[in-house]
PDB file of C-alpha atoms in Angstrom:
ATOM      1  CA  UNK A   8      20.959  13.760  21.110  1.00  0.00           C
ATOM      2  CA  UNK A   9      20.000  10.360  19.026  1.00  0.00           C
ATOM      3  CA  UNK A  10      19.450   7.026  20.292  1.00  0.00           C
ATOM      4  CA  UNK A  11      21.607   4.609  18.492  1.00  0.00           C
ATOM      5  CA  UNK A  12      22.008   0.445  18.254  1.00  0.00           C
ATOM      6  CA  UNK A  13      25.323  -0.876  17.414  1.00  0.00           C
ATOM      7  CA  UNK A  14      26.123  -4.178  16.380  1.00  0.00           C
ATOM      8  CA  UNK A  15      29.782  -5.791  16.739  1.00  0.00           C
ATOM      9  CA  UNK A  16      30.855  -8.392  14.877  1.00  0.00           C
ATOM     10  CA  UNK A  17      32.667 -11.754  16.092  1.00  0.00           C
ATOM     11  CA  UNK A  18      33.090 -10.683  19.703  1.00  0.00           C
ATOM     12  CA  UNK A  19      32.912 -13.297  22.515  1.00  0.00           C
ATOM     13  CA  UNK A  20      33.037 -16.036  20.309  1.00  0.00           C
ATOM     14  CA  UNK A  21      36.218 -17.886  21.262  1.00  0.00           C
ATOM     15  CA  UNK A  22      39.527 -17.242  23.498  1.00  0.00           C
ATOM     16  CA  UNK A  23      41.009 -14.795  21.613  1.00  0.00           C
ATOM     17  CA  UNK A  24      38.301 -12.145  20.824  1.00  0.00           C
ATOM     18  CA  UNK A  25      36.667 -11.422  24.363  1.00  0.00           C
ATOM     19  CA  UNK A  26      35.074  -8.219  25.146  1.00  0.00           C
ATOM     20  CA  UNK A  27      33.026  -8.544  28.485  1.00  0.00           C
ATOM     21  CA  UNK A  28      29.817  -6.094  28.545  1.00  0.00           C
ATOM     22  CA  UNK A  29      31.441  -3.902  30.945  1.00  0.00           C
ATOM     23  CA  UNK A  30      34.637  -3.482  29.020  1.00  0.00           C
ATOM     24  CA  UNK A  31      32.332  -2.339  25.900  1.00  0.00           C
ATOM     25  CA  UNK A  32      30.579   0.166  27.867  1.00  0.00           C
ATOM     26  CA  UNK A  33      33.869   1.262  29.340  1.00  0.00           C
ATOM     27  CA  UNK A  34      35.163   1.982  25.879  1.00  0.00           C
ATOM     28  CA  UNK A  35      32.275   3.612  24.547  1.00  0.00           C
ATOM     29  CA  UNK A  36      31.960   6.049  27.746  1.00  0.00           C
ATOM     30  CA  UNK A  37      35.727   6.665  26.860  1.00  0.00           C
ATOM     31  CA  UNK A  38      35.310   7.719  23.661  1.00  0.00           C
ATOM     32  CA  UNK A  39      32.346  10.029  24.898  1.00  0.00           C
ATOM     33  CA  UNK A  40      29.153   7.999  24.404  1.00  0.00           C
ATOM     34  CA  UNK A  41      26.127   8.259  27.001  1.00  0.00           C
ATOM     35  CA  UNK A  42      23.147   6.106  28.357  1.00  0.00           C
ATOM     36  CA  UNK A  43      24.832   3.208  26.999  1.00  0.00           C
ATOM     37  CA  UNK A  44      23.218  -0.405  27.492  1.00  0.00           C
ATOM     38  CA  UNK A  45      24.140  -4.007  26.522  1.00  0.00           C
ATOM     39  CA  UNK A  46      21.849  -7.078  25.510  1.00  0.00           C
ATOM     40  CA  UNK A  47      23.260 -10.380  26.510  1.00  0.00           C
ATOM     41  CA  UNK A  48      27.142 -10.820  25.719  1.00  0.00           C
ATOM     42  CA  UNK A  49      26.959 -10.865  22.007  1.00  0.00           C
ATOM     43  CA  UNK A  50      28.058  -7.243  20.777  1.00  0.00           C
ATOM     44  CA  UNK A  51      24.551  -5.679  20.903  1.00  0.00           C
ATOM     45  CA  UNK A  52      24.743  -1.937  22.312  1.00  0.00           C
ATOM     46  CA  UNK A  53      22.235   0.992  22.482  1.00  0.00           C
ATOM     47  CA  UNK A  54      23.826   4.103  23.236  1.00  0.00           C
ATOM     48  CA  UNK A  55      23.197   8.263  22.571  1.00  0.00           C
ATOM     49  CA  UNK A  56      25.210  10.213  20.530  1.00  0.00           C
ATOM     50  CA  UNK A  57      25.153  14.296  19.420  1.00  0.00           C
ATOM     51  CA  UNK A  58      27.284  12.649  16.515  1.00  0.00           C
ATOM     52  CA  UNK A  59      24.799  12.505  13.196  1.00  0.00           C
ATOM     53  CA  UNK A  60      27.102  10.761  10.871  1.00  0.00           C
ATOM     54  CA  UNK A  61      26.933   6.705  10.581  1.00  0.00           C
ATOM     55  CA  UNK A  62      29.839   6.625   9.131  1.00  0.00           C
ATOM     56  CA  UNK A  63      31.915   8.637  12.020  1.00  0.00           C
ATOM     57  CA  UNK A  64      29.980   6.824  14.590  1.00  0.00           C
ATOM     58  CA  UNK A  65      31.216   3.407  13.273  1.00  0.00           C
ATOM     59  CA  UNK A  66      34.735   4.946  12.669  1.00  0.00           C
ATOM     60  CA  UNK A  67      34.663   6.394  16.618  1.00  0.00           C
ATOM     61  CA  UNK A  68      33.695   3.318  18.190  1.00  0.00           C
ATOM     62  CA  UNK A  69      35.621   0.741  16.081  1.00  0.00           C
ATOM     63  CA  UNK A  70      39.096   2.587  16.768  1.00  0.00           C
ATOM     64  CA  UNK A  71      37.896   2.944  20.504  1.00  0.00           C
ATOM     65  CA  UNK A  72      37.351  -0.878  20.266  1.00  0.00           C
ATOM     66  CA  UNK A  73      40.847  -1.516  18.589  1.00  0.00           C
ATOM     67  CA  UNK A  74      42.855   0.788  21.200  1.00  0.00           C
ATOM     68  CA  UNK A  75      40.842  -1.225  24.021  1.00  0.00           C
ATOM     69  CA  UNK A  76      41.036  -5.041  22.876  1.00  0.00           C
ATOM     70  CA  UNK A  77      44.172  -4.867  20.641  1.00  0.00           C
ATOM     71  CA  UNK A  78      42.106  -6.416  17.497  1.00  0.00           C
ATOM     72  CA  UNK A  79      39.524  -4.836  15.049  1.00  0.00           C
ATOM     73  CA  UNK A  80      35.694  -5.229  15.664  1.00  0.00           C
ATOM     74  CA  UNK A  81      34.009  -4.453  12.809  1.00  0.00           C
ATOM     75  CA  UNK A  82      30.771  -2.408  14.105  1.00  0.00           C
ATOM     76  CA  UNK A  83      27.438  -1.701  12.227  1.00  0.00           C
ATOM     77  CA  UNK A  84      25.040   1.001  13.548  1.00  0.00           C
ATOM     78  CA  UNK A  85      21.501   2.199  13.009  1.00  0.00           C
ATOM     79  CA  UNK A  86      19.726   4.666  14.591  1.00  0.00           C
ATOM     80  CA  UNK A  87      16.695   3.379  16.668  1.00  0.00           C
ATOM     81  CA  UNK A  88      14.433   4.716  14.204  1.00  0.00           C
ATOM     82  CA  UNK A  89      16.210   2.694  11.246  1.00  0.00           C
ATOM     83  CA  UNK A  90      16.130  -0.165  13.399  1.00  0.00           C
ATOM     84  CA  UNK A  91      12.837  -0.343  14.253  1.00  0.00           C
ATOM     85  CA  UNK A  92      11.887  -0.157  10.823  1.00  0.00           C
ATOM     86  CA  UNK A  93      14.011  -3.056   9.619  1.00  0.00           C
ATOM     87  CA  UNK A  94      12.477  -5.303  12.480  1.00  0.00           C
ATOM     88  CA  UNK A  95       9.011  -4.489  11.534  1.00  0.00           C
ATOM     89  CA  UNK A  96      10.253  -5.427   7.889  1.00  0.00           C
ATOM     90  CA  UNK A  97      11.781  -8.589   9.551  1.00  0.00           C
ATOM     91  CA  UNK A  98       8.778  -9.378  10.972  1.00  0.00           C
ATOM     92  CA  UNK A  99       6.755  -9.020   8.108  1.00  0.00           C
ATOM     93  CA  UNK A 100       8.877 -11.001   5.643  1.00  0.00           C
ATOM     94  CA  UNK A 101       8.364 -13.910   8.502  1.00  0.00           C
ATOM     95  CA  UNK A 102       4.721 -13.679   8.393  1.00  0.00           C
ATOM     96  CA  UNK A 103       4.391 -13.782   4.655  1.00  0.00           C
ATOM     97  CA  UNK A 104       6.239 -17.076   4.692  1.00  0.00           C
ATOM     98  CA  UNK A 105       4.343 -19.322   7.334  1.00  0.00           C
ATOM     99  CA  UNK A 106       6.487 -22.316   8.677  1.00  0.00           C
ATOM    100  CA  UNK A 107       9.854 -21.013   8.078  1.00  0.00           C
ATOM    101  CA  UNK A 108      12.276 -22.626   9.986  1.00  0.00           C
ATOM    102  CA  UNK A 109      14.682 -20.092  11.155  1.00  0.00           C
ATOM    103  CA  UNK A 110      14.839 -16.741   9.912  1.00  0.00           C
ATOM    104  CA  UNK A 111      18.404 -14.887  10.289  1.00  0.00           C
ATOM    105  CA  UNK A 112      18.889 -11.070   9.733  1.00  0.00           C
ATOM    106  CA  UNK A 113      22.231 -10.050   8.388  1.00  0.00           C
ATOM    107  CA  UNK A 114      22.744  -6.308   9.414  1.00  0.00           C
ATOM    108  CA  UNK A 115      25.078  -4.770   7.002  1.00  0.00           C
ATOM    109  CA  UNK A 116      27.852  -1.865   7.186  1.00  0.00           C
ATOM    110  CA  UNK A 117      26.668  -0.663   3.217  1.00  0.00           C
ATOM    111  CA  UNK A 118      23.627  -0.808   1.375  1.00  0.00           C
ATOM    112  CA  UNK A 119      24.592  -3.481  -1.449  1.00  0.00           C
ATOM    113  CA  UNK A 120      24.931  -2.795  -4.998  1.00  0.00           C
ATOM    114  CA  UNK A 121      21.952  -3.543  -7.768  1.00  0.00           C
ATOM    115  CA  UNK A 122      24.220  -6.586  -9.042  1.00  0.00           C
ATOM    116  CA  UNK A 123      25.299  -7.827  -5.602  1.00  0.00           C
ATOM    117  CA  UNK A 124      21.434  -7.796  -4.557  1.00  0.00           C
ATOM    118  CA  UNK A 125      20.714  -9.943  -7.880  1.00  0.00           C
ATOM    119  CA  UNK A 126      23.253 -12.437  -6.491  1.00  0.00           C
ATOM    120  CA  UNK A 127      22.626 -12.642  -3.383  1.00  0.00           C
ATOM    121  CA  UNK A 128      18.833 -13.304  -3.808  1.00  0.00           C
ATOM    122  CA  UNK A 129      19.895 -16.045  -6.931  1.00  0.00           C
ATOM    123  CA  UNK A 130      21.183 -18.048  -3.860  1.00  0.00           C
ATOM    124  CA  UNK A 131      17.771 -18.906  -2.691  1.00  0.00           C
ATOM    125  CA  UNK A 132      16.320 -22.453  -3.461  1.00  0.00           C
ATOM    126  CA  UNK A 133      15.064 -25.154  -1.637  1.00  0.00           C
ATOM    127  CA  UNK A 134      16.457 -24.243   1.532  1.00  0.00           C
ATOM    128  CA  UNK A 135      15.131 -21.239   1.495  1.00  0.00           C
ATOM    129  CA  UNK A 136      15.065 -17.733   0.178  1.00  0.00           C
ATOM    130  CA  UNK A 137      17.547 -14.904   0.463  1.00  0.00           C
ATOM    131  CA  UNK A 138      15.599 -11.250   0.356  1.00  0.00           C
ATOM    132  CA  UNK A 139      18.032  -8.000   0.703  1.00  0.00           C
ATOM    133  CA  UNK A 140      16.246  -4.809   2.042  1.00  0.00           C
ATOM    134  CA  UNK A 141      18.376  -1.645   2.923  1.00  0.00           C
ATOM    135  CA  UNK A 142      21.217  -2.404   4.950  1.00  0.00           C
ATOM    136  CA  UNK A 143      19.403  -6.013   5.862  1.00  0.00           C
ATOM    137  CA  UNK A 144      19.899  -9.602   3.999  1.00  0.00           C
ATOM    138  CA  UNK A 145      17.156 -11.960   5.266  1.00  0.00           C
ATOM    139  CA  UNK A 146      18.020 -15.580   5.546  1.00  0.00           C
ATOM    140  CA  UNK A 147      14.642 -17.440   5.481  1.00  0.00           C
ATOM    141  CA  UNK A 148      15.102 -20.708   5.962  1.00  0.00           C
ATOM    142  CA  UNK A 149      12.983 -23.552   5.614  1.00  0.00           C
ATOM    143  CA  UNK A 150      12.600 -27.236   7.020  1.00  0.00           C
ATOM    144  CA  UNK A 151      15.710 -29.175   5.914  1.00  0.00           C
ATOM    145  CA  UNK A 152      18.416 -26.771   6.333  1.00  0.00           C
ATOM    146  CA  UNK A 153      20.882 -28.010   8.482  1.00  0.00           C
ATOM    147  CA  UNK A 154      20.240 -26.932  12.250  1.00  0.00           C
ATOM    148  CA  UNK A 155      23.208 -24.554  13.450  1.00  0.00           C
ATOM    149  CA  UNK A 156      24.086 -23.741   9.969  1.00  0.00           C
ATOM    150  CA  UNK A 157      23.919 -19.879   9.886  1.00  0.00           C
ATOM    151  CA  UNK A 158      24.715 -19.763   6.232  1.00  0.00           C
ATOM    152  CA  UNK A 159      23.315 -22.866   4.339  1.00  0.00           C
ATOM    153  CA  UNK A 160      22.259 -20.638   1.103  1.00  0.00           C
ATOM    154  CA  UNK A 161      26.325 -19.563   0.734  1.00  0.00           C
ATOM    155  CA  UNK A 162      25.227 -15.991   0.608  1.00  0.00           C
ATOM    156  CA  UNK A 163      27.238 -14.500   3.327  1.00  0.00           C
ATOM    157  CA  UNK A 164      30.694 -13.966   1.464  1.00  0.00           C
ATOM    158  CA  UNK A 165      28.695 -11.616  -1.044  1.00  0.00           C
ATOM    159  CA  UNK A 166      27.011  -9.400   1.604  1.00  0.00           C
ATOM    160  CA  UNK A 167      30.329  -7.245   2.629  1.00  0.00           C
ATOM    161  CA  UNK A 168      30.948  -6.128   6.179  1.00  0.00           C
ATOM    162  CA  UNK A 169      28.255  -7.258   8.328  1.00  0.00           C
ATOM    163  CA  UNK A 170      26.917  -9.459  11.668  1.00  0.00           C
ATOM    164  CA  UNK A 171      23.795 -11.806  11.821  1.00  0.00           C
ATOM    165  CA  UNK A 172      21.186 -11.893  14.245  1.00  0.00           C
ATOM    166  CA  UNK A 173      18.259 -14.406  14.528  1.00  0.00           C
ATOM    167  CA  UNK A 174      14.585 -12.589  14.045  1.00  0.00           C
ATOM    168  CA  UNK A 175      14.354 -13.183  17.915  1.00  0.00           C
ATOM    169  CA  UNK A 176      16.746 -11.397  18.915  1.00  0.00           C
ATOM    170  CA  UNK A 177      15.954  -8.216  16.105  1.00  0.00           C
ATOM    171  CA  UNK A 178      12.390  -7.984  17.309  1.00  0.00           C
ATOM    172  CA  UNK A 179      13.092  -8.111  20.924  1.00  0.00           C
ATOM    173  CA  UNK A 180      15.943  -5.445  20.800  1.00  0.00           C
ATOM    174  CA  UNK A 181      13.501  -3.173  18.820  1.00  0.00           C
ATOM    175  CA  UNK A 182      11.094  -3.686  21.332  1.00  0.00           C
ATOM    176  CA  UNK A 183      13.541  -2.972  23.848  1.00  0.00           C
ATOM    177  CA  UNK A 184      15.410  -0.533  22.741  1.00  0.00           C
ATOM    178  CA  UNK A 185      13.559   1.302  19.921  1.00  0.00           C
TER     179      UNK A 185
END
């Protein structure tokens, strides 16, 4: 049995994509996952599974969520060990850049090709820096970016399927679940 973390994209953001924590947990239990826990109502889930294939886990969850909700819920999965390493790297990136105004971590379904990584990192400028590491892209934003704007560097459209969390959520989940 392995512990995983799943990040659901675009749930509970508006009136038509509601997916309460209890319903997420029920759908996952019905799909065969165990020891399920959620953190806040924004699609952060810890669970155990005997499945070893990340792609199979994601496909199983997405199928269960579609059947339950009637809309697609892109799901990004990391093992607890992978996520702990990602969180440690995110913390190190922030520590190396004192005075950051904000640090968003884009959690990606797939690693990006080298050419796309170059494009993403080339969006860096006066407002901040994009750094890609494995299945995580870090938006390291400096003072002056517009508060409330998640993608001021315009890199998100290059990232493929993913979802983002701020550094505080990433490190909190790693401490709590990894």
